[in-house]
Coordinates of C-alpha atoms and ligand atoms in Angstrom, one line a residue:
M1 CA -0.1 -0.2 -0.5
A2 CA 1.6 3.2 -1.3
L3 CA 0.8 7.3 -0.4
L4 CA -0.7 8.1 -3.7
V5 CA -0.3 11.9 -4.8
Q6 CA -2.8 12.7 -7.8
K7 CA -3.7 16.2 -9.5
Y8 CA -6.4 16.9 -11.9
G9 CA -7.1 19.8 -13.3
G10 CA -9.1 21.9 -14.7
T11 CA -10.5 19.5 -17.8
S12 CA -10.4 17.0 -16.2
V13 CA -12.9 18.0 -13.6
A14 CA -15.5 20.6 -16.3
D15 CA -18.3 19.3 -15.3
P16 CA -20.2 16.7 -13.0
D17 CA -19.8 14.3 -15.7
R18 CA -15.7 14.0 -15.6
V19 CA -15.8 14.6 -11.4
R20 CA -17.9 11.5 -11.4
A21 CA -15.4 10.5 -14.6
V22 CA -12.3 11.5 -11.8
A23 CA -15.2 10.2 -8.5
D24 CA -14.8 7.3 -10.0
H25 CA -10.7 6.7 -10.8
V26 CA -10.2 7.9 -7.3
A27 CA -12.5 5.0 -6.0
R28 CA -10.6 2.7 -8.3
T29 CA -7.2 3.5 -7.3
R30 CA -8.8 2.7 -3.2
R31 CA -9.9 -0.1 -4.0
Q32 CA -6.2 -1.2 -5.8
G33 CA -5.1 -0.5 -1.4
H34 CA -3.9 2.7 -1.8
E35 CA -3.4 6.0 0.3
L36 CA -4.8 9.4 -1.6
V37 CA -4.5 12.8 -1.6
V38 CA -6.5 14.3 -5.0
V39 CA -5.3 17.2 -5.5
V40 CA -7.9 19.2 -7.4
S41 CA -7.6 23.3 -9.5
A42 CA -11.5 25.2 -10.6
M43 CA -13.6 23.5 -12.8
G44 CA -12.5 25.0 -16.4
R45 CA -12.1 28.1 -16.9
T46 CA -13.4 29.3 -13.9
T47 CA -10.2 31.3 -12.7
D48 CA -10.3 33.3 -16.2
E49 CA -14.4 33.2 -15.5
L50 CA -13.9 35.3 -11.6
I51 CA -10.7 37.7 -13.6
R52 CA -13.1 38.7 -16.4
L53 CA -16.1 38.9 -13.8
A54 CA -13.7 40.7 -11.2
N55 CA -12.2 43.3 -13.8
D56 CA -15.8 44.1 -14.5
V57 CA -17.0 45.3 -11.5
S58 CA -13.5 47.2 -10.8
K59 CA -10.4 48.7 -12.5
V60 CA -8.5 48.3 -9.1
L61 CA -7.9 45.0 -7.7
P62 CA -6.8 44.6 -4.8
G63 CA -4.5 41.2 -4.3
R64 CA -5.8 40.7 -1.1
E65 CA -9.4 40.2 -3.0
L66 CA -8.9 39.2 -6.1
D67 CA -6.9 35.7 -4.2
M68 CA -10.4 35.4 -1.8
L69 CA -12.5 35.9 -5.1
L70 CA -10.0 33.0 -6.6
T71 CA -10.0 30.8 -4.2
A72 CA -13.6 30.1 -4.6
G73 CA -13.3 28.1 -7.8
E74 CA -11.0 25.6 -6.4
R75 CA -13.2 25.3 -3.4
I76 CA -15.9 24.7 -5.4
S77 CA -14.0 21.4 -7.2
M78 CA -13.4 19.9 -3.9
A79 CA -16.5 19.9 -2.7
L80 CA -17.9 19.1 -5.6
L81 CA -15.7 15.7 -6.1
C82 CA -16.3 14.5 -2.4
M83 CA -19.6 14.4 -3.3
A84 CA -19.3 12.5 -5.9
L85 CA -16.9 10.1 -3.9
A86 CA -19.4 10.3 -1.2
E87 CA -22.2 8.7 -3.0
L88 CA -19.2 5.8 -4.5
G89 CA -18.6 4.8 -1.0
V90 CA -15.5 6.4 -0.9
P91 CA -15.1 8.7 2.1
A92 CA -14.0 11.9 1.6
S93 CA -12.8 14.5 3.5
S94 CA -12.4 18.2 1.6
F95 CA -10.2 20.6 2.6
T96 CA -9.0 24.6 1.5
G97 CA -6.0 25.0 1.6
S98 CA -5.3 26.9 4.8
Q99 CA -7.4 23.7 6.2
A100 CA -4.5 21.7 4.3
G101 CA -1.8 23.9 6.1
I102 CA -0.2 25.1 3.6
V103 CA 1.7 28.3 4.3
T104 CA 3.2 30.7 1.9
D105 CA 4.6 34.1 1.8
G106 CA 2.8 37.5 2.1
T107 CA 2.9 38.0 -1.5
H108 CA -1.1 37.3 -2.7
T109 CA -1.6 35.8 -6.8
R110 CA 1.6 34.6 -7.2
A111 CA 2.5 33.4 -3.3
K112 CA 5.4 30.7 -2.7
I113 CA 5.0 28.2 -0.3
V114 CA 6.9 28.1 2.6
E115 CA 6.2 25.8 5.0
I116 CA 3.2 22.2 4.5
H117 CA 1.8 21.3 8.2
G118 CA -0.7 19.2 6.5
D119 CA -2.2 17.3 9.7
R120 CA -5.2 17.6 8.9
V121 CA -4.3 16.1 5.3
R122 CA -2.6 13.3 8.0
S123 CA -5.4 12.1 10.4
A124 CA -8.1 12.4 7.3
L125 CA -5.8 9.1 5.8
A126 CA -5.3 8.1 9.4
A127 CA -9.1 7.1 9.5
G128 CA -9.4 5.9 6.0
R129 CA -10.8 8.6 4.4
V130 CA -9.5 10.7 1.2
A131 CA -8.5 14.0 2.0
V132 CA -8.9 16.2 -0.7
V133 CA -6.9 19.6 -1.1
A134 CA -8.0 22.6 -3.6
G135 CA -4.9 23.5 -5.3
F136 CA -3.4 27.0 -5.9
Q137 CA -3.9 28.3 -2.7
G138 CA -2.5 29.0 1.1
V139 CA -2.7 31.0 3.3
S140 CA 0.4 33.8 4.8
T141 CA 2.1 33.7 7.9
E142 CA -0.5 37.3 8.7
R143 CA -2.9 34.7 8.2
E144 CA -4.9 35.8 4.7
V145 CA -5.4 33.9 2.6
T146 CA -3.2 33.8 -1.0
T147 CA -3.1 32.3 -4.2
L148 CA 0.3 30.0 -6.3
G149 CA 0.4 31.9 -10.1
R150 CA -2.0 30.6 -12.1
G151 CA -1.6 27.2 -12.9
G152 CA -0.3 26.4 -9.2
S153 CA -2.0 23.5 -8.0
D154 CA 0.9 21.4 -9.6
T155 CA 2.3 23.0 -7.4
T156 CA 0.3 22.3 -4.6
A157 CA 0.1 18.8 -5.6
V158 CA 3.5 18.6 -5.9
A159 CA 4.1 20.6 -2.5
L160 CA 1.9 17.9 -0.4
A161 CA 3.6 15.0 -2.5
A162 CA 7.7 16.3 -1.3
A163 CA 5.1 17.4 2.5
L164 CA 4.3 14.6 3.2
G165 CA 7.1 11.8 1.6
A166 CA 5.0 10.2 -1.4
P167 CA 7.0 8.0 -3.8
S168 CA 5.4 10.5 -6.8
C169 CA 2.8 12.7 -7.9
E170 CA 0.8 12.0 -10.4
I171 CA -0.3 14.9 -12.4
Y172 CA -4.1 14.0 -14.6
T173 CA -4.4 16.2 -17.5
D174 CA -6.2 16.8 -21.2
V175 CA -3.0 15.8 -23.1
S176 CA -1.6 12.5 -22.4
G177 CA 2.4 13.8 -21.2
V178 CA 4.9 16.0 -22.8
F179 CA 5.2 14.8 -26.6
S180 CA 7.9 16.6 -28.8
A181 CA 6.6 19.3 -30.2
D182 CA 2.7 20.6 -29.3
P183 CA 0.6 18.1 -31.0
R184 CA -1.8 21.0 -32.5
L185 CA 1.0 21.9 -34.6
V186 CA 2.7 18.6 -35.1
P187 CA 1.1 16.0 -35.6
D188 CA 3.2 12.7 -36.0
A189 CA 4.4 14.2 -33.2
R190 CA 5.4 12.1 -29.6
R191 CA 4.7 10.8 -26.0
L192 CA 8.0 10.9 -24.3
K193 CA 8.3 7.7 -21.8
Q194 CA 10.6 9.8 -20.0
V195 CA 11.7 13.9 -19.3
S196 CA 14.4 14.6 -17.1
F197 CA 14.1 17.5 -14.5
D198 CA 16.1 19.3 -16.5
E199 CA 15.4 18.9 -19.7
M200 CA 11.3 19.6 -18.4
L201 CA 11.7 22.6 -16.5
E202 CA 13.6 24.3 -19.5
I203 CA 10.6 23.2 -21.8
A204 CA 7.6 25.0 -18.8
A205 CA 10.2 27.6 -19.5
T206 CA 9.7 28.0 -23.9
G207 CA 6.2 27.5 -23.8
G208 CA 5.0 23.6 -23.2
R209 CA 2.2 24.7 -21.4
V210 CA 2.2 20.6 -19.6
L211 CA 3.4 21.1 -16.3
A212 CA 3.5 24.7 -15.0
L213 CA 7.2 25.4 -14.1
R214 CA 7.3 26.2 -10.4
S215 CA 5.8 23.2 -9.8
V216 CA 8.8 21.7 -11.8
E217 CA 11.2 23.2 -9.9
F218 CA 9.7 21.9 -7.3
A219 CA 10.1 18.6 -8.0
R220 CA 13.7 19.0 -8.8
R221 CA 14.1 20.8 -5.5
H222 CA 12.3 17.5 -3.7
H223 CA 13.3 14.7 -5.3
V224 CA 9.9 13.9 -6.3
P225 CA 8.6 11.9 -9.7
L226 CA 6.0 13.0 -11.6
H227 CA 3.8 11.0 -13.7
V228 CA 2.1 13.1 -16.2
R229 CA -1.0 11.5 -17.8
S230 CA -4.4 12.1 -19.3
S231 CA -7.8 11.0 -17.0
F232 CA -9.3 10.9 -20.5
T233 CA -7.3 7.7 -21.7
W234 CA -5.9 7.3 -18.1
E235 CA -2.9 5.7 -20.1
P236 CA 0.4 6.0 -18.7
G237 CA 2.1 9.4 -19.8
T238 CA 5.3 11.0 -19.1
W239 CA 7.4 10.9 -16.1
I240 CA 9.5 13.4 -14.9
T241 CA 12.3 11.8 -13.3
E242 CA 15.9 12.7 -11.7
E243 CA 17.8 11.1 -14.7
E244 CA 19.3 11.9 -17.8
T245 CA 17.4 10.6 -20.6
P246 CA 18.4 7.9 -21.8
V247 CA 21.8 7.4 -24.4
E248 CA 20.7 6.1 -27.4
Q249 CA 17.6 8.4 -27.1
A250 CA 18.6 11.1 -29.5
I251 CA 20.4 14.5 -28.5
V252 CA 17.1 17.2 -29.2
T253 CA 14.5 16.0 -26.8
A254 CA 11.6 18.6 -28.0
V255 CA 11.0 22.1 -29.8
T256 CA 9.1 24.3 -28.5
H257 CA 7.0 27.1 -28.8
D258 CA 6.0 30.8 -27.7
T259 CA 4.3 33.3 -28.6
S260 CA 3.6 35.8 -25.6
E261 CA 6.7 37.6 -25.3
A262 CA 7.2 40.9 -27.1
K263 CA 10.5 42.2 -27.6
V264 CA 11.7 46.0 -26.6
T265 CA 14.8 47.6 -28.0
V266 CA 16.2 50.5 -26.4
A267 CA 18.3 51.8 -28.8
R268 CA 22.0 54.2 -29.3
V269 CA 22.5 53.3 -25.7
P270 CA 26.1 54.2 -24.7
D271 CA 28.1 51.9 -24.2
E272 CA 29.4 52.2 -20.2
P273 CA 29.6 50.5 -17.1
G274 CA 26.4 50.7 -15.6
I275 CA 23.4 52.2 -18.1
A276 CA 22.3 47.9 -18.7
A277 CA 22.7 47.5 -14.4
R278 CA 20.9 50.8 -13.5
L279 CA 17.6 50.1 -16.9
F280 CA 16.8 46.4 -15.9
R281 CA 16.8 47.2 -12.0
G282 CA 14.1 49.4 -13.3
L283 CA 12.4 46.4 -14.7
A284 CA 12.9 44.8 -11.4
D285 CA 11.6 47.0 -9.3
R286 CA 8.2 46.5 -11.2
A287 CA 8.2 42.8 -11.2
V288 CA 8.7 42.6 -15.0
N289 CA 10.4 38.8 -15.7
V290 CA 13.1 39.5 -18.9
D291 CA 13.8 36.7 -20.9
M292 CA 15.5 37.0 -23.3
I293 CA 18.3 39.9 -23.1
V294 CA 20.8 40.6 -26.5
Q295 CA 23.0 43.7 -26.6
N296 CA 25.1 44.8 -30.0
V297 CA 28.9 45.1 -30.3
S298 CA 29.1 48.9 -30.2
S299 CA 30.2 51.2 -32.6
H300 CA 31.1 54.9 -31.7
G301 CA 30.4 53.9 -28.4
L302 CA 26.7 53.5 -28.7
T303 CA 25.1 49.8 -28.4
D304 CA 21.2 48.1 -28.4
I305 CA 20.2 46.4 -25.9
S306 CA 17.2 44.7 -27.1
F307 CA 15.2 41.6 -24.5
T308 CA 12.0 40.1 -24.5
V309 CA 9.0 40.2 -21.6
P310 CA 5.6 38.7 -21.4
R311 CA 3.1 40.8 -23.2
A312 CA 1.1 41.5 -20.5
D313 CA 4.4 43.2 -19.3
L314 CA 5.5 44.9 -22.2
D315 CA 3.2 48.8 -21.4
V316 CA 4.9 48.6 -17.7
S317 CA 8.2 48.2 -20.1
L318 CA 7.5 50.5 -22.7
E319 CA 6.9 53.3 -19.4
V320 CA 10.7 51.8 -17.3
S321 CA 12.5 52.2 -20.9
R322 CA 11.0 55.5 -21.4
G323 CA 11.1 56.9 -18.2
M324 CA 14.8 56.3 -18.2
L325 CA 16.1 58.0 -21.9
P326 CA 16.9 60.8 -20.2
A327 CA 19.0 59.0 -17.1
I328 CA 20.9 56.1 -19.0
G329 CA 21.2 59.0 -22.4
A330 CA 19.8 56.2 -24.6
A331 CA 18.6 57.8 -28.0
E332 CA 15.0 55.2 -28.4
V333 CA 13.1 53.2 -27.4
S334 CA 10.8 50.6 -30.1
C335 CA 8.8 47.3 -29.9
D336 CA 8.1 44.5 -31.7
T337 CA 4.3 42.2 -30.8
E338 CA 5.2 39.7 -33.4
V339 CA 7.5 38.0 -32.3
G340 CA 7.4 34.3 -31.0
R341 CA 10.5 31.9 -29.8
V342 CA 11.4 28.6 -31.3
S343 CA 13.4 26.3 -28.6
L344 CA 15.0 23.1 -29.1
I345 CA 15.6 21.4 -25.7
G346 CA 17.6 18.2 -25.1
A347 CA 19.9 17.0 -22.9
G348 CA 22.4 14.7 -25.6
M349 CA 23.1 19.0 -26.9
K350 CA 25.6 18.6 -23.7
S351 CA 28.4 16.8 -25.3
S352 CA 27.4 16.8 -29.3
P353 CA 28.4 20.0 -30.9
G354 CA 26.9 21.1 -34.5
V355 CA 22.7 21.2 -33.0
T356 CA 23.2 25.4 -33.2
A357 CA 24.5 24.8 -36.6
A358 CA 21.4 22.8 -38.0
M359 CA 19.1 24.5 -36.2
F360 CA 19.7 27.6 -37.9
E361 CA 20.7 26.0 -41.3
T362 CA 17.3 24.8 -40.8
L363 CA 15.7 28.5 -40.1
S364 CA 17.9 29.7 -42.5
A365 CA 16.7 27.2 -45.6
A366 CA 12.8 27.9 -44.7
G367 CA 13.6 31.2 -45.6
I368 CA 13.4 32.5 -41.7
N369 CA 15.2 35.5 -40.4
I370 CA 16.9 34.9 -36.7
E371 CA 16.3 37.9 -34.6
M372 CA 17.6 37.1 -30.7
I373 CA 19.4 33.9 -29.9
S374 CA 20.4 32.6 -26.3
T375 CA 21.2 29.3 -25.4
S376 CA 22.0 27.1 -22.1
S377 CA 23.7 23.9 -21.8
I378 CA 20.8 22.0 -22.8
R379 CA 18.9 24.4 -25.0
I380 CA 19.0 27.0 -28.1
S381 CA 15.9 29.3 -28.8
C382 CA 15.4 31.9 -31.5
V383 CA 13.8 34.3 -31.4
I384 CA 12.0 35.0 -35.6
N385 CA 8.8 36.6 -36.8
V386 CA 5.2 35.0 -35.1
D387 CA 4.1 34.6 -38.9
H388 CA 6.8 31.6 -38.7
V389 CA 6.9 30.2 -35.9
E390 CA 4.8 26.9 -36.8
A391 CA 6.2 26.3 -39.9
A392 CA 9.6 26.4 -38.1
V393 CA 8.5 24.0 -35.5
Q394 CA 7.7 21.4 -38.4
L395 CA 10.6 22.0 -39.4
L396 CA 13.0 21.4 -37.1
H397 CA 10.4 18.6 -36.2
T398 CA 10.9 17.5 -39.0
A399 CA 15.0 17.7 -39.7
F400 CA 15.9 16.5 -36.0
E401 CA 13.8 13.2 -35.8
L402 CA 11.9 14.1 -33.3
S403 CA 8.7 11.8 -35.2
Ligands
LIG1 N1 -7.0 27.5 -11.7 C1 -6.2 28.2 -11.6 C2 -5.7 28.9 -12.6 O1 -6.1 28.8 -13.7 C3 -5.3 27.7 -11.2 C4 -5.1 25.7 -11.6 O2 -5.1 25.4 -12.8 O3 -3.5 25.0 -11.7 O4 -4.5 28.8 -13.2
LIG2 MG1 -5.2 24.4 -14.6

């Protein structure tokens, strides 16, 4: 008998039929003799709808009140799932994040978990009950209700698995695992059997939407293997574990893409110490998450700095950069929202030269211009025009024989 932590995403509990299907699976798992902690997301698009509602009511959305509102979504799912379990004769108790002892810092709308008590969850398990926990939420050390940022239920599940000492954490979603590319763009994309934490971090950070980035960081830090699988087919999916991808596997594991960013260019910046520091300190102080940064070679003591930011942060980024023009002595700020990023990820890259060249050749053969490049030891990313993203993903998937 093992302790299992299962997380069900929004699509997995989107309507009454889905809630009953999940309850069936929970009952099945329990009949196999396992102890179960189930983490649920809000039903379907509930969180988006609550945010829309808030925006319809007011232009001012205090973080505390937004968190109070959004946590209602997961409360609905957890209560309904327990009712569906009751009908099946499975004893179950629901717990809010606060009741489950998920303690966070006080940063509303994107709080970080600092500690998990979990006493009530443990008592429920000891009493032979299934513990159903609301994902995405916690309580701050000041006893305020908080949320963990979009997609935060993954993090709740991983954190609970770590705190309770579960051997792994199952993440149920509407796809059957992690794929070599987005199957909507590449129909012959392959489901990966196993991916390393390092690769999954890069995949999650570059547009692979299956898992929230923070949950992968948490899983790696606390050594919790993840099993991403479908709640529609229940078939085995992708394991995310410590192990490196087997050597016989290809050098490249996946192609990802992201069209959610914009590019900002600060032109003709004096090429002197301290300029970049001031610019990026200004952006950091406004909590802008800068992604790729490129600075050109200078000519006549002037250079251009380009960087990408989430499109939602574009307005603030432009405001900060423009506001700084006189202070840093730069000429102008421009932006481009018609950009997208394609990335190749693979632990095998570390030891195989030539991947970068092959990637650039593939893009150039299709007449696709590369605007920015960034690399890590297991990733290469190129920023290109957004209209070329789909083709680039398909061409790279074929060129690196990922199907
Ligand atoms: N319901 C929250 C969201 O939509 C949390 C989650 O789904 O993980 O972001
Ligand atoms: Mg979700």
